Short mmCIF file of C-alpha atoms in Angstrom, two decimals:
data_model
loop_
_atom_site.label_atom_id
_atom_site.label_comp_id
_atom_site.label_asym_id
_atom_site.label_seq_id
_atom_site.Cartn_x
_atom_site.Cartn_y
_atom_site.Cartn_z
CA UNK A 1 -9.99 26.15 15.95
CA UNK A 2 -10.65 29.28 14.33
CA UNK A 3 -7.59 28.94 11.72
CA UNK A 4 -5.56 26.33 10.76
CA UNK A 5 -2.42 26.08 13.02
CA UNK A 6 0.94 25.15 11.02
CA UNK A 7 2.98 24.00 13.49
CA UNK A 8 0.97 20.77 14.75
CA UNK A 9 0.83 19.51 11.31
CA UNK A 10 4.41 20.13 10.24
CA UNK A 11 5.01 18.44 13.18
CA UNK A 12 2.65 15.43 11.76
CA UNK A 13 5.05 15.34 8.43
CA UNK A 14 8.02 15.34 10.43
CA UNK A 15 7.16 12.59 12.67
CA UNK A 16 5.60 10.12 9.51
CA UNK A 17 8.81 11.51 7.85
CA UNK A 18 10.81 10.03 10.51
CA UNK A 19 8.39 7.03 10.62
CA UNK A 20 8.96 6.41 6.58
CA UNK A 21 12.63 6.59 7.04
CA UNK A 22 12.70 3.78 9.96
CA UNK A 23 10.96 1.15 8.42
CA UNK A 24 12.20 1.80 4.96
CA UNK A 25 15.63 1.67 6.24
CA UNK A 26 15.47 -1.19 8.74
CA UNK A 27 13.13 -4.02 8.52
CA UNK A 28 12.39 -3.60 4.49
CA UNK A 29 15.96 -2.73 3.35
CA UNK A 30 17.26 -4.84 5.38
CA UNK A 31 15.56 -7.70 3.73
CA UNK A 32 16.76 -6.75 0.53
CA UNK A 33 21.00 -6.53 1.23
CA UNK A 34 20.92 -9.70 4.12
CA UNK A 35 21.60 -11.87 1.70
CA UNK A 36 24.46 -9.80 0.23
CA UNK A 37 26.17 -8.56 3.80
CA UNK A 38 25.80 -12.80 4.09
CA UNK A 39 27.78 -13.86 0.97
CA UNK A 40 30.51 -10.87 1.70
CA UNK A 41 31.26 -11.53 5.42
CA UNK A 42 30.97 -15.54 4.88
CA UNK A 43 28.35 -15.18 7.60
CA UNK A 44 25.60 -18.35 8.07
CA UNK A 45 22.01 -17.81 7.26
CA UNK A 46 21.42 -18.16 10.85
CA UNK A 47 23.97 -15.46 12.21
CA UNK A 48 22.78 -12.96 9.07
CA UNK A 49 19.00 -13.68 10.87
CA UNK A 50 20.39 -13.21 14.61
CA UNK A 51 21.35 -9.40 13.60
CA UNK A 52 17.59 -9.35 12.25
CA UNK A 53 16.29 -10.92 16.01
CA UNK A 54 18.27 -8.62 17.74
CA UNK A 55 16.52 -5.32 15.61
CA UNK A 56 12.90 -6.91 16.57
CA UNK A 57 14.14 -7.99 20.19
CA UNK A 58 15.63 -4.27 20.62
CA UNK A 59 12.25 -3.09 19.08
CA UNK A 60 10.45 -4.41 22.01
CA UNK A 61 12.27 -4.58 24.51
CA UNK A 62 12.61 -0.68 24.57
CA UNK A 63 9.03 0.14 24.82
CA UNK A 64 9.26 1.45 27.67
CA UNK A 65 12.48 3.61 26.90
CA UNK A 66 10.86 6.63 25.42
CA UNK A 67 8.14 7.04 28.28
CA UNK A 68 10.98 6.65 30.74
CA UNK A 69 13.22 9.46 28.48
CA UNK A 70 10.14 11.91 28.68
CA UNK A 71 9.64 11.92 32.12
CA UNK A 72 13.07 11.91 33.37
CA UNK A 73 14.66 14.38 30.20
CA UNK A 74 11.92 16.01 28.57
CA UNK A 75 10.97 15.89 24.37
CA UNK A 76 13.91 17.39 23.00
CA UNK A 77 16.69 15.58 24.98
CA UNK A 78 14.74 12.28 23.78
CA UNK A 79 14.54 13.22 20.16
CA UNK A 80 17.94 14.14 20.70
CA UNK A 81 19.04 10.94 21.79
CA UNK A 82 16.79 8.73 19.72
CA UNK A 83 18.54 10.45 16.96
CA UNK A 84 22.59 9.68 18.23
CA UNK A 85 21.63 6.16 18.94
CA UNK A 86 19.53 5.22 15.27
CA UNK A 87 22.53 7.24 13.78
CA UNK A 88 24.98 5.01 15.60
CA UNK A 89 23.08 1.99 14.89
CA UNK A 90 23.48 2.62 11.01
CA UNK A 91 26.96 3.44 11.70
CA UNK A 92 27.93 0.79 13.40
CA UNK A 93 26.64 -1.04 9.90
CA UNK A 94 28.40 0.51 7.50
CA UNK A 95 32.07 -0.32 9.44
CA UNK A 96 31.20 -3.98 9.92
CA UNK A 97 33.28 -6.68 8.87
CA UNK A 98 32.16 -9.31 11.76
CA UNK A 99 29.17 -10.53 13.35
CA UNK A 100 30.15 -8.24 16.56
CA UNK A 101 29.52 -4.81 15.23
CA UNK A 102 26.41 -5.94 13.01
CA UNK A 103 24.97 -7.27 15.78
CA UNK A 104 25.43 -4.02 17.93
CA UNK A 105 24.49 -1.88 15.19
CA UNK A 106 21.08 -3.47 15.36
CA UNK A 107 20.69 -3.28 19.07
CA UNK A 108 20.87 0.37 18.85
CA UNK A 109 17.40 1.12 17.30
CA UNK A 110 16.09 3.27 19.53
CA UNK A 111 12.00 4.84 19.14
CA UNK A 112 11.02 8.03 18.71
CA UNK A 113 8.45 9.03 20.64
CA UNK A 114 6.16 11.11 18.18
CA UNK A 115 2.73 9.11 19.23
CA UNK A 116 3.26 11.43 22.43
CA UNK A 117 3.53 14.72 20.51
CA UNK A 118 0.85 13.66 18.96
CA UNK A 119 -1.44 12.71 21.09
CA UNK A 120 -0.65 16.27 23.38
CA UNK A 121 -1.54 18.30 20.27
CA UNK A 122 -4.05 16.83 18.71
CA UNK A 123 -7.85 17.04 20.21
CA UNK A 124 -8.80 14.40 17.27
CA UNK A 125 -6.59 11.82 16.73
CA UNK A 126 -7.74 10.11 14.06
CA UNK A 127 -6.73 11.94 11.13
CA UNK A 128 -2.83 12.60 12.34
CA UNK A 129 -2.43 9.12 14.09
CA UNK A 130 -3.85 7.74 10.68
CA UNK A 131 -1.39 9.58 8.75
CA UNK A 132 1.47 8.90 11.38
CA UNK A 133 0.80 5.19 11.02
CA UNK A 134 0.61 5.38 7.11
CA UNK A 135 3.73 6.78 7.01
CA UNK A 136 5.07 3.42 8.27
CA UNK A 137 3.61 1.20 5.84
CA UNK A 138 4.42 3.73 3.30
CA UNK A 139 8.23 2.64 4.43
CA UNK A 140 7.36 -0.70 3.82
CA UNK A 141 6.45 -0.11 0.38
CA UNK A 142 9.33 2.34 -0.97
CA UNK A 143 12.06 0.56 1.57
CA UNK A 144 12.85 -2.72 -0.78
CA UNK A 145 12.44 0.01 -4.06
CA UNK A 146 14.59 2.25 -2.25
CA UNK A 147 17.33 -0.15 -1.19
CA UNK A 148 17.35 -2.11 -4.71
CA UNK A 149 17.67 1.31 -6.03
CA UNK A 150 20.79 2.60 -3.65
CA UNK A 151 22.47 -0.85 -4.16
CA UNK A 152 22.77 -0.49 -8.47
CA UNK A 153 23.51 3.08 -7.58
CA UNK A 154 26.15 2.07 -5.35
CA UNK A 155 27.30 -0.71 -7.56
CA UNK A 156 26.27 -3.48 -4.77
CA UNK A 157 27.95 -1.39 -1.87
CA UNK A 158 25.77 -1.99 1.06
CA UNK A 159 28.03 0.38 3.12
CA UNK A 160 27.47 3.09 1.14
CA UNK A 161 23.70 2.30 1.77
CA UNK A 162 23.96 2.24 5.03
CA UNK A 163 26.07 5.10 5.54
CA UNK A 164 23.15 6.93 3.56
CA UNK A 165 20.52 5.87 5.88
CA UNK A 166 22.93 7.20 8.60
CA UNK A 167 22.95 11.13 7.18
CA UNK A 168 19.21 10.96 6.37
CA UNK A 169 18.46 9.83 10.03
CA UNK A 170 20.47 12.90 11.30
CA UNK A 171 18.28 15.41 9.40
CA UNK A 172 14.98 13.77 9.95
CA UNK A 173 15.97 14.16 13.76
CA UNK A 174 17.56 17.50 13.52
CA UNK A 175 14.01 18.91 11.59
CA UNK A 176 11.68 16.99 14.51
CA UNK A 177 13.62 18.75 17.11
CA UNK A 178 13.41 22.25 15.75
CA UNK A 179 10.01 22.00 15.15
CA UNK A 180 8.73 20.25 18.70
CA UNK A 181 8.94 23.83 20.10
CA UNK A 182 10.04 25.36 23.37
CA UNK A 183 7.99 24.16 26.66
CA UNK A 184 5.54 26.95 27.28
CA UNK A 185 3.63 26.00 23.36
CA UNK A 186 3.90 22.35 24.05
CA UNK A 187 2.18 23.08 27.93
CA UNK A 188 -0.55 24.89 26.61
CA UNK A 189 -1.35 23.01 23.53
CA UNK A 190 -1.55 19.73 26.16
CA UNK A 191 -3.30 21.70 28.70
CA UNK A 192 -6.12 22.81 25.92
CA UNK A 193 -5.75 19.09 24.53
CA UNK A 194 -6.20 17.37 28.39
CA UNK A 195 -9.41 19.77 28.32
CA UNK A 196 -11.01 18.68 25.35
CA UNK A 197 -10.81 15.19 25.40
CA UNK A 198 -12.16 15.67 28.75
CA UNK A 199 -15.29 17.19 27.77
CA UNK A 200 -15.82 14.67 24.92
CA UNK A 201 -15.02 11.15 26.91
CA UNK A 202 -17.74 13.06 29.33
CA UNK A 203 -20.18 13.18 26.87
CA UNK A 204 -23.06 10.13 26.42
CA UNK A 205 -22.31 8.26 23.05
CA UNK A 206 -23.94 5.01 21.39
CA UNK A 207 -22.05 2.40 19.53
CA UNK A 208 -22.59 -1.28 17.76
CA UNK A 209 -19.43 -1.75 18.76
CA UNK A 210 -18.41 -2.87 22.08
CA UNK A 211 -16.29 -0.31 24.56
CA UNK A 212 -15.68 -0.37 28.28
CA UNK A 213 -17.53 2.10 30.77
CA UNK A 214 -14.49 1.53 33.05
CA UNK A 215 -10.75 1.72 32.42
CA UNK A 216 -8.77 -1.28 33.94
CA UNK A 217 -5.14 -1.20 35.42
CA UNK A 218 -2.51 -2.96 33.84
CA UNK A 219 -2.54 -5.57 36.79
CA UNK A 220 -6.48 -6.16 36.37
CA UNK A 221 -5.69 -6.43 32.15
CA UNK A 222 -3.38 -9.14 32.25
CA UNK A 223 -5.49 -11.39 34.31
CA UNK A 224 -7.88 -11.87 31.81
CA UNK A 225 -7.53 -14.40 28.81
CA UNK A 226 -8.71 -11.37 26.37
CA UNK A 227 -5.38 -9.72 26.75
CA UNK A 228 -3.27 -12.91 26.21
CA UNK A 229 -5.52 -13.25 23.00
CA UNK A 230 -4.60 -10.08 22.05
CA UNK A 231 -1.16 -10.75 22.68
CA UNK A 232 -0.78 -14.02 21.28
CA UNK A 233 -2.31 -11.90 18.08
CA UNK A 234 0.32 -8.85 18.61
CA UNK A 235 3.15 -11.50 18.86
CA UNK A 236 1.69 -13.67 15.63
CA UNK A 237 1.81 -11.10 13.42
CA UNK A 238 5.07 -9.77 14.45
CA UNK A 239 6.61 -13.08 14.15
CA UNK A 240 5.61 -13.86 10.72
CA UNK A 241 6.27 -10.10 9.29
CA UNK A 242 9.63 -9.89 10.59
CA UNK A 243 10.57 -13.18 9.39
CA UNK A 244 8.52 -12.40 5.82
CA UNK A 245 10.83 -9.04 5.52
CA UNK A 246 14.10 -11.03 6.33
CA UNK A 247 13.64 -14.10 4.33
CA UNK A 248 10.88 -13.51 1.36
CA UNK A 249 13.03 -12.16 -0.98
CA UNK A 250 16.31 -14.85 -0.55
CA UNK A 251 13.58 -17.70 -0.41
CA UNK A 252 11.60 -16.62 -3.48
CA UNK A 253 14.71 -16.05 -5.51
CA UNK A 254 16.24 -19.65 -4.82
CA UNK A 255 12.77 -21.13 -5.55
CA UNK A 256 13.43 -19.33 -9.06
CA UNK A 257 11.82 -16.03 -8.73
CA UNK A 258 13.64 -13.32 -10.23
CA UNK A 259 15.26 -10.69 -7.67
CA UNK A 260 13.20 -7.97 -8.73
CA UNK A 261 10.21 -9.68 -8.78
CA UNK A 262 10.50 -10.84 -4.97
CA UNK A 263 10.94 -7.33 -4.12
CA UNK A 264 8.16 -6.05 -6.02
CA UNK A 265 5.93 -8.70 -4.18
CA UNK A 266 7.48 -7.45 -1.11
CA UNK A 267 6.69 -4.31 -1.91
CA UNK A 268 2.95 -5.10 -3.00
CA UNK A 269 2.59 -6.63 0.57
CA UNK A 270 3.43 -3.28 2.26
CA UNK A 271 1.23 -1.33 0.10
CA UNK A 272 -1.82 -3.73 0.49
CA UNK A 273 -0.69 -3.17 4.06
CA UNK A 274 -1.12 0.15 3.91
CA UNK A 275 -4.57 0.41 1.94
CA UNK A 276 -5.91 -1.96 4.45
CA UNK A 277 -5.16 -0.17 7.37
CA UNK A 278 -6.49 2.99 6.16
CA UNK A 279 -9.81 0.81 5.46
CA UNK A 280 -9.49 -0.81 9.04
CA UNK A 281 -9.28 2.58 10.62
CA UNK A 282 -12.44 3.54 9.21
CA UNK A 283 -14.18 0.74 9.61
CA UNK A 284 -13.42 0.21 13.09
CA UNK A 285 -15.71 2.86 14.34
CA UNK A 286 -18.74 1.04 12.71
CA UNK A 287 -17.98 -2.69 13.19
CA UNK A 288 -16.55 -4.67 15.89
CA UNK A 289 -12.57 -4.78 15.69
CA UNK A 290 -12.95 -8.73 16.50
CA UNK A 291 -14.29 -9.38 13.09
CA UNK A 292 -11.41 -7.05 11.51
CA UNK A 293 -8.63 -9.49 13.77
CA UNK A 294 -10.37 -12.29 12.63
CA UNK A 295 -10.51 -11.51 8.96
CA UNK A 296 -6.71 -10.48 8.97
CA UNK A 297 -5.41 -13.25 10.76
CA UNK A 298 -7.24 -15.67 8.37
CA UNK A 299 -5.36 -13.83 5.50
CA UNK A 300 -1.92 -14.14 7.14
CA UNK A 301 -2.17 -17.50 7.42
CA UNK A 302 -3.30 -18.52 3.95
CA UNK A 303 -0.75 -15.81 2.89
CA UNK A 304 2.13 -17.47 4.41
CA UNK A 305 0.53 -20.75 3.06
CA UNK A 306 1.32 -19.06 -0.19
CA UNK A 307 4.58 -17.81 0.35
CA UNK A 308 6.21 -21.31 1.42
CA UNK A 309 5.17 -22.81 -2.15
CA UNK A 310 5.03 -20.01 -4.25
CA UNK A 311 6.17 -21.26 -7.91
CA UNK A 312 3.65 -18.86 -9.54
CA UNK A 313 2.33 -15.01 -10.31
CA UNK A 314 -0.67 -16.83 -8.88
CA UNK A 315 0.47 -17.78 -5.43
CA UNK A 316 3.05 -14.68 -5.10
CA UNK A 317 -0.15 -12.63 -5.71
CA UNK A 318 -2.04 -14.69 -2.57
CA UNK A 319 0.85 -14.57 -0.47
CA UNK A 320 1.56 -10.46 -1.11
CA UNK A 321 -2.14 -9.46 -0.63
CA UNK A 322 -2.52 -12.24 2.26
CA UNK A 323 0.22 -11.46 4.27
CA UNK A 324 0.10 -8.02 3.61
CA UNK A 325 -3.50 -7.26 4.67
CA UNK A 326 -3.35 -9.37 7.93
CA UNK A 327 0.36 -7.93 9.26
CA UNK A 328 -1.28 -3.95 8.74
CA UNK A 329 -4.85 -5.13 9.98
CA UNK A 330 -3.85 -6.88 12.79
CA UNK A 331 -1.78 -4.61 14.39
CA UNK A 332 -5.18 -2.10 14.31
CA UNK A 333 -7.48 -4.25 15.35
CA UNK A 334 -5.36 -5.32 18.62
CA UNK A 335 -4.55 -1.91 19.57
CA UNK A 336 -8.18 -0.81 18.86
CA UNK A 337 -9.86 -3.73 21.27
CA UNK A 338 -7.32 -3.01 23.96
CA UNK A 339 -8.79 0.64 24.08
CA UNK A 340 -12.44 -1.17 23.59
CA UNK A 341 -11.62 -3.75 26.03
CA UNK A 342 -9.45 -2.25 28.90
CA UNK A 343 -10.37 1.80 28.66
CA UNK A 344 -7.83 4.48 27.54
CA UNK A 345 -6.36 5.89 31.13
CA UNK A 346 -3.94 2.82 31.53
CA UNK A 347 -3.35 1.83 28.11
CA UNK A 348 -0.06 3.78 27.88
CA UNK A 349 1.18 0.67 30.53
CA UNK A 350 -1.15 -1.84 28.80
CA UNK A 351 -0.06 -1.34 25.30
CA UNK A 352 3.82 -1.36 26.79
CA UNK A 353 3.49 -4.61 28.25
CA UNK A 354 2.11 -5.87 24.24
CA UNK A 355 4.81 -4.34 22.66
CA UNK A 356 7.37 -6.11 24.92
CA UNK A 357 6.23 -9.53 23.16
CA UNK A 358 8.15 -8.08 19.73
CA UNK A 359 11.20 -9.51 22.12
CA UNK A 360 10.10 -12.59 21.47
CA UNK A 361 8.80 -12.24 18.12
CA UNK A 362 12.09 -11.50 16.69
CA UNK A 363 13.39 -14.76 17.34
CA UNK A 364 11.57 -15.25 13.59
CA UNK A 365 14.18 -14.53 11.29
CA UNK A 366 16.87 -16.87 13.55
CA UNK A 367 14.60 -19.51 13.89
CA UNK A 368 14.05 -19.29 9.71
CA UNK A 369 17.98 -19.12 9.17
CA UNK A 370 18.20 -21.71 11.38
CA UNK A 371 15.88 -24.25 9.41
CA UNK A 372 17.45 -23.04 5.84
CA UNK A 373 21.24 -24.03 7.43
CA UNK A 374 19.25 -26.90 8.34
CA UNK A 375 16.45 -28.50 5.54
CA UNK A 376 18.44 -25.78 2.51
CA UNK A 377 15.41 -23.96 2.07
CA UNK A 378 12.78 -21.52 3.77
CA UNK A 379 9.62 -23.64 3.09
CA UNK A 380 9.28 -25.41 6.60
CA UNK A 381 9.48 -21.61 8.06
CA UNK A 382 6.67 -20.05 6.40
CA UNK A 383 4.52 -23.14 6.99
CA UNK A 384 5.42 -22.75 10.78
CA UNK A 385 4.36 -19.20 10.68
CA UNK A 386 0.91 -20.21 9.23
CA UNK A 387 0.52 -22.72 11.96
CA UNK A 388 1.31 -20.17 14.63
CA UNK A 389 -1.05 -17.58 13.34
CA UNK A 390 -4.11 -20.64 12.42
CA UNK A 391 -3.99 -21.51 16.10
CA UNK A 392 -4.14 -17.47 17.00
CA UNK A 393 -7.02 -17.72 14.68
CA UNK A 394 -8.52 -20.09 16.81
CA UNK A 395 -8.32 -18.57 20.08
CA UNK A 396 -9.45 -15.19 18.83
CA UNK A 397 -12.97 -17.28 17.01
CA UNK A 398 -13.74 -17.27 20.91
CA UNK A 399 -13.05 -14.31 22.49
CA UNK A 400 -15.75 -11.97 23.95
CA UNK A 401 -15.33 -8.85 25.72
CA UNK A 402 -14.17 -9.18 29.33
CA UNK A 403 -16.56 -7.91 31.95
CA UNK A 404 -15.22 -6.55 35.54
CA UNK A 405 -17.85 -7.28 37.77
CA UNK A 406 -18.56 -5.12 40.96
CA UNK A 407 -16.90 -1.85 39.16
CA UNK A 408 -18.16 1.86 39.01
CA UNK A 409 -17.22 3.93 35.87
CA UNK A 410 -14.28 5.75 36.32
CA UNK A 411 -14.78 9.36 36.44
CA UNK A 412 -12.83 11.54 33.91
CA UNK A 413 -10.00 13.64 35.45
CA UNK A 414 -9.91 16.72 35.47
CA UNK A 415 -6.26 17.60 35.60
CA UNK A 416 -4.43 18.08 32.46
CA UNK A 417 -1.87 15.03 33.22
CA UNK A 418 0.41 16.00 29.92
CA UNK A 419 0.66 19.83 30.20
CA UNK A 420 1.92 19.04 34.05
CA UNK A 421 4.11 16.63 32.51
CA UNK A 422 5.33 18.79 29.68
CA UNK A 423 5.90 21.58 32.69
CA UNK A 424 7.75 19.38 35.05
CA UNK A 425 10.08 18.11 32.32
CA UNK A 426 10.90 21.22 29.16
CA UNK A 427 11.17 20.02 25.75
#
């Protein structure tokens, strides 16, 4: 480019804006007031977990949603939409007084689809994806901070909190729409984009590490065992962060720990989180992405190790930088070896099918209410996560790339798929 274009990267800020707000407000906050919304509505440990589930079953289960929205609405409608139904969700929070509405307000997560902005505007991806993803961990850093906060501003109101998160979700939304643009910009800026990457996937490169000269379908992915590691991985660390944002804080403090210094180890998990995928993402253009999966699943295990005994500043410190590390890594490193592995032109499909495992993931936080109603504490359900993620650990120690015998390289289309989609369907 010639000169430095403002609207892509407001766009970036409003999207890891958006980002932030979600995680801070959902899985990290959350964590925080469960305990409280618990003790006030006379709910059971396991119910207060369900509503948890049902935010990381909703999570995946609509991975497909905001593809589907695109195509059939176009950007705007879809931002639009996301908007309502995260607005609703928080809504439906701040009213409850039974298990019903929680439960419904958590349901209605919805995504917002700025990874497809993105990737229309953007010739190279690294720096705004790498900002975009940030953003998240960011959330999981200032979310506990920010909810304590709200909470001895709100003298203990969670409602109020809630109803915050609400309003702030409405102008986040409101600013991404604006800026998105009408159809004709978003057309061409594909169009050029489609071009581009074109001419660069075209061009010869040499790499240590390992990448496919042929994309695979979704149908020819899942019969390999290399996507079910990769899965098994995706679902892992799901399972374990989801139930370490639910349950850390209300298990640290009966084991003794004051309040505020289980959220400020839950808040040193995010950031190491955070630092280490910024590493990861530079690092995985110069080593293998195995050895990156490998390294951070080894740390989430001994981190939740740490977590279910934690007694000291010691082991809180093990189980913050443990846990923290492999939950950002590994979420990198599988997304970056299905790209190495299975090619880029299906991985929109691919990726969708390994996001639908958070379904099942989110059982985490139930299962770990479950076990407190049952043993009185949370100690049995961090050692079960460190199981689940040693044996990942395992199965990844083996896995090599998969090889499609008898296959040509794909040749690199020519059409500009997303400025025809962007054309067919107006922002």
């Amino acid at each position: 480019m010639s000169k430095i274009e403002w609207r892509p990267w407001l766009l970036v800020a409003a999207f890891s804006l958006v980002l932030f707000l979600i995680t801070a407000s959902t899985y990290s906050s959350l964590g925080v007031v469960l305990s409280n919304m618990v003790k006030e509505e006379h709910w059971t440990y396991a119910n207060g977990g369900l509503g948890f589930t049902l935010l990381g079953a909703a999570t995946g289960a609509s991975s497909f949603v905001p593809a589907f929205l695109i195509r059939k609405l176009g950007v705007r409608p879809t931002l639009a939409l996301g908007t309502i139904v995260m607005a609703a969700g928080f809504g439906c929070l701040t009213l409850t007084h039974g298990l019903l509405v929680y439960f419904i307000g958590y349901q209605s997560m919805a995504l917002i689809p700025g990874t497809y902005v993105l990737a229309a505007i953007f010739k190279h991806r690294g720096l705004p994806f790498g900002l975009y993803f940030t953003s998240a961990s960011a959330g999981g850093v200032a979310g506990p901070v920010m909810a304590l906060w709200a909470m001895h501003v709100f003298h203990d109101a969670w409602r109020e909190l809630w109803l915050t998160q609400a309003v702030l979700m409405v102008i986040t939304g409101a600013i991404c729409i604006l800026l998105v643009g009408p159809p004709a910009w978003l057309a061409t800026r594909a169009a050029r984009t489609d071009r581009d990457v074109a001419e660069e996937v075209a061009k010869p490169k040499s790499s240590r590490v390992y990448r496919t000269a042929v994309d695979w379908t979704a149908r020819e992915a899942i019969r390999t065992p290399q996507f079910y590691v990769l899965l098994a991985a995706y679902f892992g660390h799901l399972f374990v962060g989801i139930t370490i944002a639910s349950w850390s804080v209300t298990h640290l403090t009966e084991r003794g720990t004051l309040i505020g210094v289980a959220v400020v180890m839950l808040t040193v998990e995010s950031l190491v989180g955070t630092i280490g995928r910024t590493v990861a993402g530079f690092l995985g253009d110069f080593i293998d992405p195995r050895w990156l999966l490998l390294l951070a699943l080894l740390l989430l295990t001994v981190g939740s190790l740490s977590l279910s005994v934690a007694h000291s500043y010691l082991t809180l410190i093990i189980y913050a930088v443990g846990s923290g590390f492999g939950f950002g890594v590994t979420a990198l490193a599988v997304t970056l070896l299905l790209l190495n592995y299975f090619g880029r032109k299906h991985n929109l499909e691919i990726f969708s099918l390994t996001c639908l495992i958070g379904t099942v993931s989110a059982l985490g936080p139930f299962i770990g209410g479950k076990l407190r109603d049952g043993s009185g504490g949370f100690q049995t359900t961090f050692q079960l996560c460190a199981v689940v993620i040693g044996v990942i650990f395992l199965a990844a120690t083996f896995m090599r790339p998969p090889r499609k015998s008898g296959s040509t390289e794909t040749p690199v289309e020519t059409q500009p798929r997303l400025a025809v989609e962007f054309a067919k369907h107006p922002a």
